[in-house]
GROMACS .gro file of C-alpha atoms in nm:
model
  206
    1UNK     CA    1   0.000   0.000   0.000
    2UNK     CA    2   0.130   0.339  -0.130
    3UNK     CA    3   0.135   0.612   0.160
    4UNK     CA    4   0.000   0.944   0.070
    5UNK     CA    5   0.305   1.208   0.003
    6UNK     CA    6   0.143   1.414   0.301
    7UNK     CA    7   0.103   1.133   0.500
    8UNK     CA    8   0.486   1.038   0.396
    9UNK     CA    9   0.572   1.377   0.500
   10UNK     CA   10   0.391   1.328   0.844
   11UNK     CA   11   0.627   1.008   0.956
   12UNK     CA   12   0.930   1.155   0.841
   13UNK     CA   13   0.843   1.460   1.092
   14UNK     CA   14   0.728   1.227   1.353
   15UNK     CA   15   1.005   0.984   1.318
   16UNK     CA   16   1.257   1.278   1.289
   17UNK     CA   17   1.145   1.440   1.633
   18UNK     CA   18   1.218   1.077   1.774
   19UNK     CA   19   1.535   1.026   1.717
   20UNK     CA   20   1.630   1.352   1.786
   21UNK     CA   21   1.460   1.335   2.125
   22UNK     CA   22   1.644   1.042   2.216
   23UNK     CA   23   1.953   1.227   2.105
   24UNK     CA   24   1.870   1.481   2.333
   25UNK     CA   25   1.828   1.294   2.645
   26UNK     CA   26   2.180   1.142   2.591
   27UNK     CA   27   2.330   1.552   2.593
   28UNK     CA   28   2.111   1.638   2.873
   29UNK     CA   29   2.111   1.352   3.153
   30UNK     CA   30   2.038   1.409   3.511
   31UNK     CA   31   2.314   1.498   3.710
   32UNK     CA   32   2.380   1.756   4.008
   33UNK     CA   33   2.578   2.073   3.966
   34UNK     CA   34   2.830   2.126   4.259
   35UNK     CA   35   2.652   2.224   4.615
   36UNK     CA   36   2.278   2.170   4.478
   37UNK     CA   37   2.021   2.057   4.695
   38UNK     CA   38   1.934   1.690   4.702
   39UNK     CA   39   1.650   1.579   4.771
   40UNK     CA   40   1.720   1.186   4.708
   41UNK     CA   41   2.039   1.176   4.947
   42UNK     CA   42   1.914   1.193   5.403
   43UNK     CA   43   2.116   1.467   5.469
   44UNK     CA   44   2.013   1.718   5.166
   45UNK     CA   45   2.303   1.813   4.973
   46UNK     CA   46   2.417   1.601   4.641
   47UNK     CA   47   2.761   1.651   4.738
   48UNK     CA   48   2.912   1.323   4.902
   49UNK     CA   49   3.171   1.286   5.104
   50UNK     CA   50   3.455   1.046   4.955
   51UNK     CA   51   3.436   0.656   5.051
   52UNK     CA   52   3.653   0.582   5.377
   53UNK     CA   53   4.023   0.535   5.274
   54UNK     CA   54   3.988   0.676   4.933
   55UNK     CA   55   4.365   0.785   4.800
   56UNK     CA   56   4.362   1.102   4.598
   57UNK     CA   57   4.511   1.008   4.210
   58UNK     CA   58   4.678   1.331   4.237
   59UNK     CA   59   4.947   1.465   4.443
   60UNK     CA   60   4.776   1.797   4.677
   61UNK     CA   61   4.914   2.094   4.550
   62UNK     CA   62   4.924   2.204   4.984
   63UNK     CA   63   5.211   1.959   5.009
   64UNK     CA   64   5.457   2.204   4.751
   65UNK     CA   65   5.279   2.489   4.627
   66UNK     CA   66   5.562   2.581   4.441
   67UNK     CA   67   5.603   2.237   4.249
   68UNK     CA   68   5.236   2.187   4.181
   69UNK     CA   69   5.126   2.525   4.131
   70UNK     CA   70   5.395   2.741   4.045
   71UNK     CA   71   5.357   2.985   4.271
   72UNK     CA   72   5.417   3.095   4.643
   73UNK     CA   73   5.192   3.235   4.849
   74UNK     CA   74   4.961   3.240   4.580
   75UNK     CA   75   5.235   3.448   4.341
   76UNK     CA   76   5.326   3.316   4.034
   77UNK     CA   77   5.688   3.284   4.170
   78UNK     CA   78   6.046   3.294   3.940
   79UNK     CA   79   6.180   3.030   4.084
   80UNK     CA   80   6.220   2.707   4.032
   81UNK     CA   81   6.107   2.397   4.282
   82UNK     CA   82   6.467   2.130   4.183
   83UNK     CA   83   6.782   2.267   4.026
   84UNK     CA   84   6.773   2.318   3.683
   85UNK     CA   85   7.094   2.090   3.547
   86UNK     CA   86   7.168   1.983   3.203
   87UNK     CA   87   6.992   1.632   3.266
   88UNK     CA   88   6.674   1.863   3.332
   89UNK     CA   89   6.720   2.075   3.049
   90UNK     CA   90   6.758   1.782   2.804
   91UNK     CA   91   6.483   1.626   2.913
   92UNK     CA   92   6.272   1.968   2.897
   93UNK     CA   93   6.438   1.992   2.553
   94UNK     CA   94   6.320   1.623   2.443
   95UNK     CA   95   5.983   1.683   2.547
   96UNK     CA   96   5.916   2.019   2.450
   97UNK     CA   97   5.984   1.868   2.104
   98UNK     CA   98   5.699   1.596   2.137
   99UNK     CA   99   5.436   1.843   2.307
  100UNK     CA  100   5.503   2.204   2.209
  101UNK     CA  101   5.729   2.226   1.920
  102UNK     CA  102   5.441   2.138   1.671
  103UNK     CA  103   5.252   2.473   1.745
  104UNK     CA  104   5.560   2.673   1.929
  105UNK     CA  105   5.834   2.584   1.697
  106UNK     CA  106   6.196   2.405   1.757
  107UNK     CA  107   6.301   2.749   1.840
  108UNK     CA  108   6.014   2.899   1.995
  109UNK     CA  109   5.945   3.165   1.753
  110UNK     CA  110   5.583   2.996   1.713
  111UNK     CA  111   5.652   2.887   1.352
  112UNK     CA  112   5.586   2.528   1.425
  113UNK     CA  113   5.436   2.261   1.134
  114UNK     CA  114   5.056   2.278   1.299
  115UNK     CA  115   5.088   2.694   1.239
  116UNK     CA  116   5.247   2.639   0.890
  117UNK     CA  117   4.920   2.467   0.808
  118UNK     CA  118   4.702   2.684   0.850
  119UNK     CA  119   4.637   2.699   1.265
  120UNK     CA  120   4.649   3.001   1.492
  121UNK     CA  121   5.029   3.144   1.540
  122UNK     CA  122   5.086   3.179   1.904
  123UNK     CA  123   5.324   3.463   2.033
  124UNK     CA  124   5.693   3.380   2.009
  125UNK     CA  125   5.877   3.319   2.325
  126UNK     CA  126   6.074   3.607   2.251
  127UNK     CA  127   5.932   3.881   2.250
  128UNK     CA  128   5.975   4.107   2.553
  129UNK     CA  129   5.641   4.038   2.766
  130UNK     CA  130   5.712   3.624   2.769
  131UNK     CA  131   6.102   3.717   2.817
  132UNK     CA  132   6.025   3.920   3.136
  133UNK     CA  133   5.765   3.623   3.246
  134UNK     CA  134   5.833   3.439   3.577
  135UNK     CA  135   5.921   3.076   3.528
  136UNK     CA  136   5.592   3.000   3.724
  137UNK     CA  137   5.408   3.151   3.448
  138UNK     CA  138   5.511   2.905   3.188
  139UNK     CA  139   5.434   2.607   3.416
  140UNK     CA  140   5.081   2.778   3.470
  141UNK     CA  141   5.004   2.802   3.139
  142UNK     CA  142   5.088   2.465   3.054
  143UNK     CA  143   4.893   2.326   3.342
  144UNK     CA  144   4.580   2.533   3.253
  145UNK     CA  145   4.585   2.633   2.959
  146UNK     CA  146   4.565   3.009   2.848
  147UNK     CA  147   4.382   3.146   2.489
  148UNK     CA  148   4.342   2.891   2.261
  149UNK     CA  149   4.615   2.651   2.425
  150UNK     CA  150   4.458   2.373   2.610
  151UNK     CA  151   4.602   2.250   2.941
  152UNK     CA  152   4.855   1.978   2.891
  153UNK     CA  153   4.827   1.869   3.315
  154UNK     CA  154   4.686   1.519   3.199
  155UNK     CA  155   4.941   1.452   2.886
  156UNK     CA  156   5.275   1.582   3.100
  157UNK     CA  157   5.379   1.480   3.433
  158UNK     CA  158   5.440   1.817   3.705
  159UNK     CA  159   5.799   1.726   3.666
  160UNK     CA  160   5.826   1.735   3.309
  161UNK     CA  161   5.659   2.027   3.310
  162UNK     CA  162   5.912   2.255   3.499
  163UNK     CA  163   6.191   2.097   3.259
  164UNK     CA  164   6.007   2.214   2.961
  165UNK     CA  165   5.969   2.568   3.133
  166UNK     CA  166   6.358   2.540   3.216
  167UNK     CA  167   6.453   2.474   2.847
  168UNK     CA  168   6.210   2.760   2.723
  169UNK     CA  169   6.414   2.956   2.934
  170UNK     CA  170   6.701   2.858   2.745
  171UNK     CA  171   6.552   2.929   2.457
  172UNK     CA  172   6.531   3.289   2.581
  173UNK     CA  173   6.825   3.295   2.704
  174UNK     CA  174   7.017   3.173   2.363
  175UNK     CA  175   6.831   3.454   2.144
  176UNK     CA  176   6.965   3.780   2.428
  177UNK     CA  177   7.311   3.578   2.549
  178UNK     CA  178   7.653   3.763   2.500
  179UNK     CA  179   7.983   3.604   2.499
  180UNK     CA  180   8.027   3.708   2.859
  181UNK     CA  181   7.725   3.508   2.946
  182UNK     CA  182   7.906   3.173   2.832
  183UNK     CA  183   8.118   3.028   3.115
  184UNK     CA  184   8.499   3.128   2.981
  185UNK     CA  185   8.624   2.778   2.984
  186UNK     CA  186   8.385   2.677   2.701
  187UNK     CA  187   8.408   3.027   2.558
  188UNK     CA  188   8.613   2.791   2.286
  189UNK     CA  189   8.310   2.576   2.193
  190UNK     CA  190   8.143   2.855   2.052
  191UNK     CA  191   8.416   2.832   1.764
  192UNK     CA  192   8.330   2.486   1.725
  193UNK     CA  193   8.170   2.352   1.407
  194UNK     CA  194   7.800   2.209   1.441
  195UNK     CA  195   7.698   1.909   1.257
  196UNK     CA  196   7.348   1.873   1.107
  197UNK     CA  197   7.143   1.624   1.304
  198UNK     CA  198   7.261   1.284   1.223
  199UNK     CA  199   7.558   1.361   1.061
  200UNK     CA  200   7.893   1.312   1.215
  201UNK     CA  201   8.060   1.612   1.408
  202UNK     CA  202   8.289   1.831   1.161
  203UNK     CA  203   8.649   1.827   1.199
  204UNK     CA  204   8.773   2.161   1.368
  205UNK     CA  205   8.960   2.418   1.143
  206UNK     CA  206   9.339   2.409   1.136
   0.00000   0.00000   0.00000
């Protein structure tokens, strides 16, 4: 039996406004915004109290403020929580490559391959408000998020964090260094020729 085109019409609408509903009941479940009243739970609030024994996933920022947050005393601080050595700048170095050099750049100059394709450049890290920017402020942003960056808190551990702050300090500090900056016995290594990555170190000069 042939259906009417209006009557067609009809179950399309109708069968439209079903699906759709159930869509709709899968974006908007029931659930309880923070502190609201409760009228299921005895004591009123829907805001439990964690099960007996329950260990936190996270470190609490109250045990270091400084290591967790980057601040002290609620200050985004210039400091740094552990010394900042060569094993902590290579391994802020090798994972600044993984996590930020696609948008920042190798460099920081914010030139990286994501940006050459077409997504938002973000500011370089050398321009003169980022260079005068506590080292707190760099682990902030990358455990929040600020603009269109999202927070990388879940992807990199706290620790790996402050390394990658430590080497985009470096990166700073290699664009503004003079030669009276470099310690004066390896003053000489600055004369030194640089191989490309993965070729073999270039003889010196006679």
């Amino acid at each position: 039996m042939r259906l009417k085109p209006a009557t067609r019409v009809l179950a399309i609408v109708v069968m439209s406004v079903a699906v759709g509903a159930c869509r709709q009941d899968m974006h908007n479940g029931p659930r309880y915004r923070p502190l609201r009243v409760s009228e299921f739970f005895s004591d009123g609030s829907s805001a439990r109290m964690p099960v007996a024994n329950t260990v936190s996933r996270n470190p609490l920022a109250d045990d270091d403020e400084l290591l967790y947050t980057g601040k002290v005393n609620g200050t985004i601080a210039n400091v740094f929580p552990m010394p900042v050595t060569a094993e902590l700048l290579a391994r802020g170095q090798e994972r600044y490559n993984v996590f930020c050099a696609p948008c920042h750049g190798r460099t920081g100059t914010g030139d990286g391959m994501i940006v050459q394709r077409g997504m938002r450049r973000p500011p370089s890290f050398r321009i003169d408000r980022l260079r005068e920017a506590p080292a707190g402020y760099f682990f902030d942003v990358m455990t929040n998020g600020f603009g269109t960056m999202q927070d990388y808190a879940a992807q990199v551990p706290v620790a790996d964090r402050w390394a990658i702050a430590a080497y985009q300090r470096a990166l700073q500090f290699s664009q503004h260094a003079t030669v009276n900056d470099v310690p004066a016995n390896r003053r000489a290594d600055l004369d030194r020729p640089v191989a490309p990555p993965g070729e073999a170190p270039r003889p010196e000069a006679p």
